[in-house]
PDB file of C-alpha atoms in Angstrom:
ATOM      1  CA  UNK A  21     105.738 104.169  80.394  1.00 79.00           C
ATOM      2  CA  UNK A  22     109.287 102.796  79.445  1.00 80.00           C
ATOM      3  CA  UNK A  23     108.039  99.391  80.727  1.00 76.00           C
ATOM      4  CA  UNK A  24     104.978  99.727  78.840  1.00 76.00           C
ATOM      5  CA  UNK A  25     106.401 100.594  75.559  1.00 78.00           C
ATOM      6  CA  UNK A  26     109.370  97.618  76.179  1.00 74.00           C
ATOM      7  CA  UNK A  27     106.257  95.396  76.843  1.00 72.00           C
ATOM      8  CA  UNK A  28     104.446  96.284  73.433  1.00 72.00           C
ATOM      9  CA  UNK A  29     108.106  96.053  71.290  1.00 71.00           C
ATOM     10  CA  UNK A  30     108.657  92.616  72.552  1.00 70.00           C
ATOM     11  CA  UNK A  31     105.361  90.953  71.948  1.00 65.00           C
ATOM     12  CA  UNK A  32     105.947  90.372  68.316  1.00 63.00           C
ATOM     13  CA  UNK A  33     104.129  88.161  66.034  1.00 59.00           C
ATOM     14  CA  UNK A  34     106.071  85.579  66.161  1.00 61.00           C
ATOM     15  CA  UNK A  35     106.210  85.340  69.924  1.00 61.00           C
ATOM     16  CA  UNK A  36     102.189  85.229  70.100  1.00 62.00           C
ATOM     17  CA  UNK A  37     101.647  82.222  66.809  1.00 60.00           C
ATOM     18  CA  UNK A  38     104.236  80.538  69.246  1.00 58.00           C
ATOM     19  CA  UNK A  39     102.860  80.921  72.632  1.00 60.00           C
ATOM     20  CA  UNK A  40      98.928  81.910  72.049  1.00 57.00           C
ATOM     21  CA  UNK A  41      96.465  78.683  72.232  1.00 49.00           C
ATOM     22  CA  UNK A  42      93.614  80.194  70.566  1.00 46.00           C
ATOM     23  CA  UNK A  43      92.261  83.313  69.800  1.00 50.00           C
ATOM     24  CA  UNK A  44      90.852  84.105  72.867  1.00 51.00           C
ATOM     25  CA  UNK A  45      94.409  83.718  74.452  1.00 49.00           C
ATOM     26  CA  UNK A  46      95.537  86.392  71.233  1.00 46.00           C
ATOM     27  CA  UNK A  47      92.703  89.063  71.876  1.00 52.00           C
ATOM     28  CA  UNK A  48      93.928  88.492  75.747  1.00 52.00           C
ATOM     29  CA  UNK A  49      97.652  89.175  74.922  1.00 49.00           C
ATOM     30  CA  UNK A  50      96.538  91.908  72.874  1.00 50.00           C
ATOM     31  CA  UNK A  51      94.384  94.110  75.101  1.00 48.00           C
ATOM     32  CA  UNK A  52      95.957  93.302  78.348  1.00 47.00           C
ATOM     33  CA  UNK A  53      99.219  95.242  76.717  1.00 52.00           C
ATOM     34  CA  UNK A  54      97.753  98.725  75.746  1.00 56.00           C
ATOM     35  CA  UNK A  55      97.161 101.850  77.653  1.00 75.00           C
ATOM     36  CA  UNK A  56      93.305 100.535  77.897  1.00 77.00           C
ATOM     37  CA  UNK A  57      93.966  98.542  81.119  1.00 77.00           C
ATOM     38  CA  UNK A  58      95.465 101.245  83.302  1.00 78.00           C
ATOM     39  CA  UNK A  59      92.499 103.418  82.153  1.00 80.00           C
ATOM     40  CA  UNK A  60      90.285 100.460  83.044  1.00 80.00           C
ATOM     41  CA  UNK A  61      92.284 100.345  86.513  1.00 80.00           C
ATOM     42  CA  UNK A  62      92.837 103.628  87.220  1.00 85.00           C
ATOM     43  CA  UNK A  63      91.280 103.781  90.711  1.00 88.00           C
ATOM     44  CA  UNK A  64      93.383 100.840  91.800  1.00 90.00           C
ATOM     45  CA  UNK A  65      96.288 101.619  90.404  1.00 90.00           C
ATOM     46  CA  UNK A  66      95.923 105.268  92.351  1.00 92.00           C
ATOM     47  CA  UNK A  67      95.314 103.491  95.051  1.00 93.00           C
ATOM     48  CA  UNK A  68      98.373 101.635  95.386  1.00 93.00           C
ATOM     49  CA  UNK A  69     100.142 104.650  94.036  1.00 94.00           C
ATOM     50  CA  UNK A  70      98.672 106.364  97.315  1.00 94.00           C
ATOM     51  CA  UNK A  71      99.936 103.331  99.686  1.00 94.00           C
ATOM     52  CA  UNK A  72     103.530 103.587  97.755  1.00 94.00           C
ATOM     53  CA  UNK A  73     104.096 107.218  98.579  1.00 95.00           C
ATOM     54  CA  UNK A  74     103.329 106.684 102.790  1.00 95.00           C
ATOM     55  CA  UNK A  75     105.358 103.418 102.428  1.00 93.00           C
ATOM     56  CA  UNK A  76     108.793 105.355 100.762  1.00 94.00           C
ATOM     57  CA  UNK A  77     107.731 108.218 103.444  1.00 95.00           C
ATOM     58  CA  UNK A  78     108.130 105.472 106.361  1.00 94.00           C
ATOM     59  CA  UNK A  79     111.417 105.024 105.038  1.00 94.00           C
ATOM     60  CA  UNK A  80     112.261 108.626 104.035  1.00 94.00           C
ATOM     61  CA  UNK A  81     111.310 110.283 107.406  1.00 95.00           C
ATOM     62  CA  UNK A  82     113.610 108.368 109.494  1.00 95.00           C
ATOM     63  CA  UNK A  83     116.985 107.653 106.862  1.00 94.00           C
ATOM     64  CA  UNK A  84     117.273 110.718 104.768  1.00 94.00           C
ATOM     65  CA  UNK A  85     114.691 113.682 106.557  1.00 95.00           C
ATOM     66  CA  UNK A  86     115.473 113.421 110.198  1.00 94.00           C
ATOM     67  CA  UNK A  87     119.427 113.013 109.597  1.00 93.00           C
ATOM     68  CA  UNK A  88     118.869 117.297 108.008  1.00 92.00           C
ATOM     69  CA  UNK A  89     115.960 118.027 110.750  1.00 94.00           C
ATOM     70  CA  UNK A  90     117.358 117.147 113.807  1.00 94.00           C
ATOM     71  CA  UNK A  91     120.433 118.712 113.607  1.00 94.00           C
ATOM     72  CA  UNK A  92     118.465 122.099 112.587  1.00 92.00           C
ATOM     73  CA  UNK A  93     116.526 122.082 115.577  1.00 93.00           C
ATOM     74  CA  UNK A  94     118.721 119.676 118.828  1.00 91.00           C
ATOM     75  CA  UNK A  95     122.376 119.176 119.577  1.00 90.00           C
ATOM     76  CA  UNK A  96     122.463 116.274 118.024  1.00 91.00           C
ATOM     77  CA  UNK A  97     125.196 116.439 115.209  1.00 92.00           C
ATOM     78  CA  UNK A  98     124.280 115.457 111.336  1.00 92.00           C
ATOM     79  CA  UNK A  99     127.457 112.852 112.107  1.00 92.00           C
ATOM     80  CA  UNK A 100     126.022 111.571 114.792  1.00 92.00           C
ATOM     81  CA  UNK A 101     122.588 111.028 112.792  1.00 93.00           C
ATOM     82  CA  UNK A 102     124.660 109.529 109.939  1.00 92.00           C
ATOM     83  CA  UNK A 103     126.215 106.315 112.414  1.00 90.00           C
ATOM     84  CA  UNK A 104     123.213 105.521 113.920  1.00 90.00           C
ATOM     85  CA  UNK A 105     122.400 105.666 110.392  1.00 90.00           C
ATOM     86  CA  UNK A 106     123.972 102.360 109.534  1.00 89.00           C
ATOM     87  CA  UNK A 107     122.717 100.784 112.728  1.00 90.00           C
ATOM     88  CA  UNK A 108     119.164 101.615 111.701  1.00 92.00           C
ATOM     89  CA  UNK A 109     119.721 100.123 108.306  1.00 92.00           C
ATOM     90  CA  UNK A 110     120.802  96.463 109.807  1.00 93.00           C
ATOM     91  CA  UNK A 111     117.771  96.597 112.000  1.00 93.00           C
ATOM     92  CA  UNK A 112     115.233  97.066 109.255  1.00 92.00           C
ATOM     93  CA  UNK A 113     116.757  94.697 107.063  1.00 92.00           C
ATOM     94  CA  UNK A 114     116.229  92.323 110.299  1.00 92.00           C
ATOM     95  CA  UNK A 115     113.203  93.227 110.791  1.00 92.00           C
ATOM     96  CA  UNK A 116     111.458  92.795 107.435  1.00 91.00           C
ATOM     97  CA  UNK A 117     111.409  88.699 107.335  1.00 90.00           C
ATOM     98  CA  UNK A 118     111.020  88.604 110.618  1.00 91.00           C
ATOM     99  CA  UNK A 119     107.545  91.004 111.263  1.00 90.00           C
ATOM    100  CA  UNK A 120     106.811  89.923 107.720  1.00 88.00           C
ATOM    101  CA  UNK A 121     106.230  86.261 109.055  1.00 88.00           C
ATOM    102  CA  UNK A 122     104.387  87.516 111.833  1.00 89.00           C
ATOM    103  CA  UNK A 123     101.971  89.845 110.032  1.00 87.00           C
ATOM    104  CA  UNK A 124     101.242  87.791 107.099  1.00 83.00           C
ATOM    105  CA  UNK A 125      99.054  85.523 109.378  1.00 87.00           C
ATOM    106  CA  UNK A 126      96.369  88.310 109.725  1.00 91.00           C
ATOM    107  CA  UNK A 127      94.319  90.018 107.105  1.00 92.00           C
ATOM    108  CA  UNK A 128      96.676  92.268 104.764  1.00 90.00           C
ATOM    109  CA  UNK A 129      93.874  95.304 104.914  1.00 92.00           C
ATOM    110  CA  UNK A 130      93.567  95.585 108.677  1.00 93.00           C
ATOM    111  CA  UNK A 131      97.148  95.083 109.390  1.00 93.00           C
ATOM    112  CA  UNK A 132      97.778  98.094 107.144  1.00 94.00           C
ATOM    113  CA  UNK A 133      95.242  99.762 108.201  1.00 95.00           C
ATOM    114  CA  UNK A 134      96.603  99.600 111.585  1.00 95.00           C
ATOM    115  CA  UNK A 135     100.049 100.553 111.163  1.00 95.00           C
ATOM    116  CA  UNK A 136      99.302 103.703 109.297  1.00 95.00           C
ATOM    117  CA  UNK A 137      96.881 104.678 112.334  1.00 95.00           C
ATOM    118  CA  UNK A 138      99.230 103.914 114.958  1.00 96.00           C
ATOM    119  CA  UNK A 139     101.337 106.593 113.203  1.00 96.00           C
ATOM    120  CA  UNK A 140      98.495 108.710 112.406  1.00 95.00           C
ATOM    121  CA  UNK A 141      98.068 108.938 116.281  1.00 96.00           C
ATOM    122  CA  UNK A 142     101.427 109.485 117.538  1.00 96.00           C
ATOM    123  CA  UNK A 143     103.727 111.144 115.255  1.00 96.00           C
ATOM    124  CA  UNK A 144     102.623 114.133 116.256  1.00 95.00           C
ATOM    125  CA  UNK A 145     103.385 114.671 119.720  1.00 95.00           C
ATOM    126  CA  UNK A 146     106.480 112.612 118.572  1.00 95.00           C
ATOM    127  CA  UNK A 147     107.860 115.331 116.143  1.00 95.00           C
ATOM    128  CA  UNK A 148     106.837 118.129 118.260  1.00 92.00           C
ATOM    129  CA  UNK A 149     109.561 116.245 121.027  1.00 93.00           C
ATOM    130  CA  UNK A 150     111.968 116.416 118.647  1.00 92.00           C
ATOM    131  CA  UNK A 151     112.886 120.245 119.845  1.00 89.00           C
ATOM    132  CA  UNK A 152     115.621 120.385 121.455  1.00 90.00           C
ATOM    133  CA  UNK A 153     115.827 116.449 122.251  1.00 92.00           C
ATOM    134  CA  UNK A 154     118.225 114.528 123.418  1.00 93.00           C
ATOM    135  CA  UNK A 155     119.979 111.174 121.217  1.00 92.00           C
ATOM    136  CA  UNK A 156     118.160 107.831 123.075  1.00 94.00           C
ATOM    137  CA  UNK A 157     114.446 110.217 121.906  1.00 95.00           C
ATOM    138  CA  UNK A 158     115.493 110.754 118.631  1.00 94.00           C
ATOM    139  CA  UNK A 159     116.663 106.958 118.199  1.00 94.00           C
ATOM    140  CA  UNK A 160     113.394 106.027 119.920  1.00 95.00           C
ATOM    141  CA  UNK A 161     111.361 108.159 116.977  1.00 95.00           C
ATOM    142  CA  UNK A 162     113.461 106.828 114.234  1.00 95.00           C
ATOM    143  CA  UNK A 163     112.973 103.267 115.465  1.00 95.00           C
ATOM    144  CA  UNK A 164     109.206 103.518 115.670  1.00 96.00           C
ATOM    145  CA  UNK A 165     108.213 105.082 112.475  1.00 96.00           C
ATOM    146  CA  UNK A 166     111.053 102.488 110.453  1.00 95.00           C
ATOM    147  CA  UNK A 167     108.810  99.444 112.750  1.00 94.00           C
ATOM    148  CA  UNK A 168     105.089 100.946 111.662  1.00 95.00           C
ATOM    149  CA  UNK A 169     106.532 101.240 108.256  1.00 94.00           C
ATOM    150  CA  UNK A 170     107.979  97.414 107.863  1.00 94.00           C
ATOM    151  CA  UNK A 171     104.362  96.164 109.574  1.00 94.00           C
ATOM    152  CA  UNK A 172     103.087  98.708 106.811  1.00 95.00           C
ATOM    153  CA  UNK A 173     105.228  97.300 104.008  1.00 92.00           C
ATOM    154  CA  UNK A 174     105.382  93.807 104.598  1.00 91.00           C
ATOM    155  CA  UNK A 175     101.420  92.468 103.698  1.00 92.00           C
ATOM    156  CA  UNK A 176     101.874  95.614 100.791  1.00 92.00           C
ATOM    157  CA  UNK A 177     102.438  93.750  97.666  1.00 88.00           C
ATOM    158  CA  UNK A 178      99.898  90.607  98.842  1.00 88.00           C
ATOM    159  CA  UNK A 179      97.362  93.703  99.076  1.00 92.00           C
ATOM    160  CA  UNK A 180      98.199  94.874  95.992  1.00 90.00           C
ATOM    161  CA  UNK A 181      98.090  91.660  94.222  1.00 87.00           C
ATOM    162  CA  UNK A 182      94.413  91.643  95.316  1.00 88.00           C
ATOM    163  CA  UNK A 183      93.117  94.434  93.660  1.00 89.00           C
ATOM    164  CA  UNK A 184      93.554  92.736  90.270  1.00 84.00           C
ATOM    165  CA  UNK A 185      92.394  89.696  88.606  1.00 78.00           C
ATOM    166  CA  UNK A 186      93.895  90.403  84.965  1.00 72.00           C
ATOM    167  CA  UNK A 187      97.405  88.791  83.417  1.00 75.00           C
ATOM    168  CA  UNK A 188      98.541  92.353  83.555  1.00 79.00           C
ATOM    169  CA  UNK A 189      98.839  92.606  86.904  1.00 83.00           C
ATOM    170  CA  UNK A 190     102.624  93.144  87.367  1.00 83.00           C
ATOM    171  CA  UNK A 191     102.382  96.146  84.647  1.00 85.00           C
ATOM    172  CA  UNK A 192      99.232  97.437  87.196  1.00 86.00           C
ATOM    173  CA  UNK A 193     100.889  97.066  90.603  1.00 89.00           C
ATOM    174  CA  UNK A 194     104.577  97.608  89.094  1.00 89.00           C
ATOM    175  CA  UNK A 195     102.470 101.449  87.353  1.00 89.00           C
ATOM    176  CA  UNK A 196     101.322 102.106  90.772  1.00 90.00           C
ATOM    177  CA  UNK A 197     104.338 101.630  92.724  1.00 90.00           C
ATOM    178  CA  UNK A 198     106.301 103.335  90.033  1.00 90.00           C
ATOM    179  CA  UNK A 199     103.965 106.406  90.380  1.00 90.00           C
ATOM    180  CA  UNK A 200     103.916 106.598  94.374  1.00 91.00           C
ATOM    181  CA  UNK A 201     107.338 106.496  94.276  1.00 88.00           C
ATOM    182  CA  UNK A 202     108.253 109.258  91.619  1.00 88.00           C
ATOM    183  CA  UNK A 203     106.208 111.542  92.884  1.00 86.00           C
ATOM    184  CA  UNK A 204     105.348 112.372  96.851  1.00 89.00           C
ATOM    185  CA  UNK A 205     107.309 109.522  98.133  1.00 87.00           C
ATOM    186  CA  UNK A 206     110.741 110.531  97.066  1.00 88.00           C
ATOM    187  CA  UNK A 207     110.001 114.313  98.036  1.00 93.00           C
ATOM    188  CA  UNK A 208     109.237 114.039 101.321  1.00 93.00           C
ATOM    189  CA  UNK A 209     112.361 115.236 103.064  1.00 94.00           C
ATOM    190  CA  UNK A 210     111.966 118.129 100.654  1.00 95.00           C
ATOM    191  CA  UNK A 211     108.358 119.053 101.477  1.00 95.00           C
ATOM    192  CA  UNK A 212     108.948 118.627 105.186  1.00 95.00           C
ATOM    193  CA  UNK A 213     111.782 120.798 105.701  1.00 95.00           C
ATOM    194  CA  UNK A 214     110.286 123.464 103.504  1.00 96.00           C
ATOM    195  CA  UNK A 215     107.153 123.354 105.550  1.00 95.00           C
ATOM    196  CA  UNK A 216     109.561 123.826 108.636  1.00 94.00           C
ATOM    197  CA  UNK A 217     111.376 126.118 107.327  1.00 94.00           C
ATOM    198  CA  UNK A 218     108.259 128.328 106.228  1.00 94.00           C
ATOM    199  CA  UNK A 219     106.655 127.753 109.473  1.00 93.00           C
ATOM    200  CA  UNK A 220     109.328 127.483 111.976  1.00 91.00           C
ATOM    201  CA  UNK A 221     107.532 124.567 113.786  1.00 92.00           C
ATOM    202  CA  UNK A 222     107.869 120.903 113.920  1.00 92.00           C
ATOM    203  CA  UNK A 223     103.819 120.615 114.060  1.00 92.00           C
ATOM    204  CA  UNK A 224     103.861 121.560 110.172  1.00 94.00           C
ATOM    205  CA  UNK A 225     105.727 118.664 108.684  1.00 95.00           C
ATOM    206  CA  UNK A 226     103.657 116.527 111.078  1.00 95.00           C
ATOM    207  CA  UNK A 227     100.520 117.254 110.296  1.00 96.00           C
ATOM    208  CA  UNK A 228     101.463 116.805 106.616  1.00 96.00           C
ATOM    209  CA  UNK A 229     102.513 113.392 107.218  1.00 96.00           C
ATOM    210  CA  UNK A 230      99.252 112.801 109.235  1.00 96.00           C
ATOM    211  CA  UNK A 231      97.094 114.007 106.054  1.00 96.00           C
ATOM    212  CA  UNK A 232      98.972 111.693 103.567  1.00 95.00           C
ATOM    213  CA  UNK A 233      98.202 108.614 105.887  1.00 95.00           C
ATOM    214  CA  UNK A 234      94.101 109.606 106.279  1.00 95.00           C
ATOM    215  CA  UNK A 235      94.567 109.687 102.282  1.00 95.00           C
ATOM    216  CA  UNK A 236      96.216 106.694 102.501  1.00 95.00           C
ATOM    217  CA  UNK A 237      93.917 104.582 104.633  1.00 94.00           C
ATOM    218  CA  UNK A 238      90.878 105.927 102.919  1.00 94.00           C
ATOM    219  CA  UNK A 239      92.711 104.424  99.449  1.00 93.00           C
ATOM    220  CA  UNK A 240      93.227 101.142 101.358  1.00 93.00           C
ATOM    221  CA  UNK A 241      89.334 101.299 102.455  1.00 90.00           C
ATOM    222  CA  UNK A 242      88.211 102.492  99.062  1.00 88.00           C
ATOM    223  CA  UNK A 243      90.283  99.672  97.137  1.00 87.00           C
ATOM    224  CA  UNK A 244      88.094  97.482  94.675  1.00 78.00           C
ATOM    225  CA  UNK A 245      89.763  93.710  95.615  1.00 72.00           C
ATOM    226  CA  UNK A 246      88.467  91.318  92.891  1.00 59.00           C
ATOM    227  CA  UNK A 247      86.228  88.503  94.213  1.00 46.00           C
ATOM    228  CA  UNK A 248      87.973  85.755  92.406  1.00 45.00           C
ATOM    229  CA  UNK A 249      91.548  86.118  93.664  1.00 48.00           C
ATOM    230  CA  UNK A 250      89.814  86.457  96.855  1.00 47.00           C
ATOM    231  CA  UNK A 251      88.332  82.959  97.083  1.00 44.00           C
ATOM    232  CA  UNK A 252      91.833  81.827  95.598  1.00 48.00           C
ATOM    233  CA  UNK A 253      93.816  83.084  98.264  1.00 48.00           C
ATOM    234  CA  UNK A 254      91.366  81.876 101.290  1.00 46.00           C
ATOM    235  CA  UNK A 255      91.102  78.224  99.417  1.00 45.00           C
ATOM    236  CA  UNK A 256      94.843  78.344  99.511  1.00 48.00           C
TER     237      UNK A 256
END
């Protein structure tokens, strides 16, 4: 909403009689700037919102929830969690350009689709390992849910690009992003160790993360892409 309102403020009258062509180009400006076009968007803009909040909980899970969990529930120290920590971090910043060259060569919706139901599948029996396990398993988990969620990430904002076909589209992506994030992305550490700690079992927090990637890939199935940036993208 900040962005919004910084949007309207600077598009002054002065700035359109310079820039706009006709008054097609002024009725454009105009209507592509107010509240109208996230109404008119809504169900894409929720759905990126929806792939937002299991991308920041790919990176949430393994950085900031596991380094509280594991010590809670293994002998593996919170310092110990903390170095590898750092390691982790250099390996995902790696990692990004170099999957992200690999996976943009397939279709952006089935490569998502895939990563979120290769986790779907296994991060179950993964977190219910996690009692009692020993440091090379808990690396091992934190290494595969950080490589799902760059395959998950990287094709992300090509995908979300795709949904629109309107010269708002960086205040409609940039809305849904904004919303994922705020809301049940940057909670999840918080959710999952209440759920643990109101259930006493690692299944809980897993089978949470398992429902918010079925909501995500339904989002990613439901998505509306628009035809014409379609043909674009496959002429280019």
């Amino acid at each position: 909403f900040s962005g919004y309102f910084l949007r309207k403020s600077t598009i002054t009258q002065e700035w359109l009689i310079h820039t706009a062509r006709s008054e097609e180009v002024l009725s454009t400006v105009s209507k592509g700037s107010s509240l109208s076009t996230l109404w008119h968007h809504r169900s894409n803009v929720l759905c990126i919102a929806m792939a937002s909040i299991f991308s920041n909980m790919t990176y949430m899970l393994p950085f900031v929830f596991m380094n509280s969990f594991v010590p809670l529930i293994s002998s593996v120290s919170l310092e110990t969690m903390m170095a590898f920590n750092t390691l982790l971090l250099i390996f995902d910043m790696v990692m990004i350009p170099v999957l992200g060259r690999v996976v943009l060569k397939y279709d952006a919706t089935k490569v998502m689709l895939t990563a979120a139901l290769v986790l779907a599948i296994t991060i179950i029996p993964l977190f219910q390992g996690l009692h009692a396990a020993s440091l090379p398993y808990v690396t091992f988990v934190r290494f595969w849910i950080v490589i799902w969620g760059i395959i998950f990430l990287c094709p992300l904002n090509l995908w979300s690009k795709m949904l629109f076909n309107s010269p708002e589209q960086y205040l409609l992506v940039g809305m849904g992003n904004a919303i994922g994030t705020a809301t049940l992305g940057r909670v999840t550490p918080a959710i999952c160790l209440w759920l643990w700690y109101t259930t006493k079992t690692t299944l809980a927090p897993a089978l949470y993360i398992v429902l918010v990637i079925i909501a995500t890939a339904l989002a990613i199935k439901t998505a509306k892409k628009s035809i014409n940036l379609q043909r674009e993208l496959l002429v280019r």
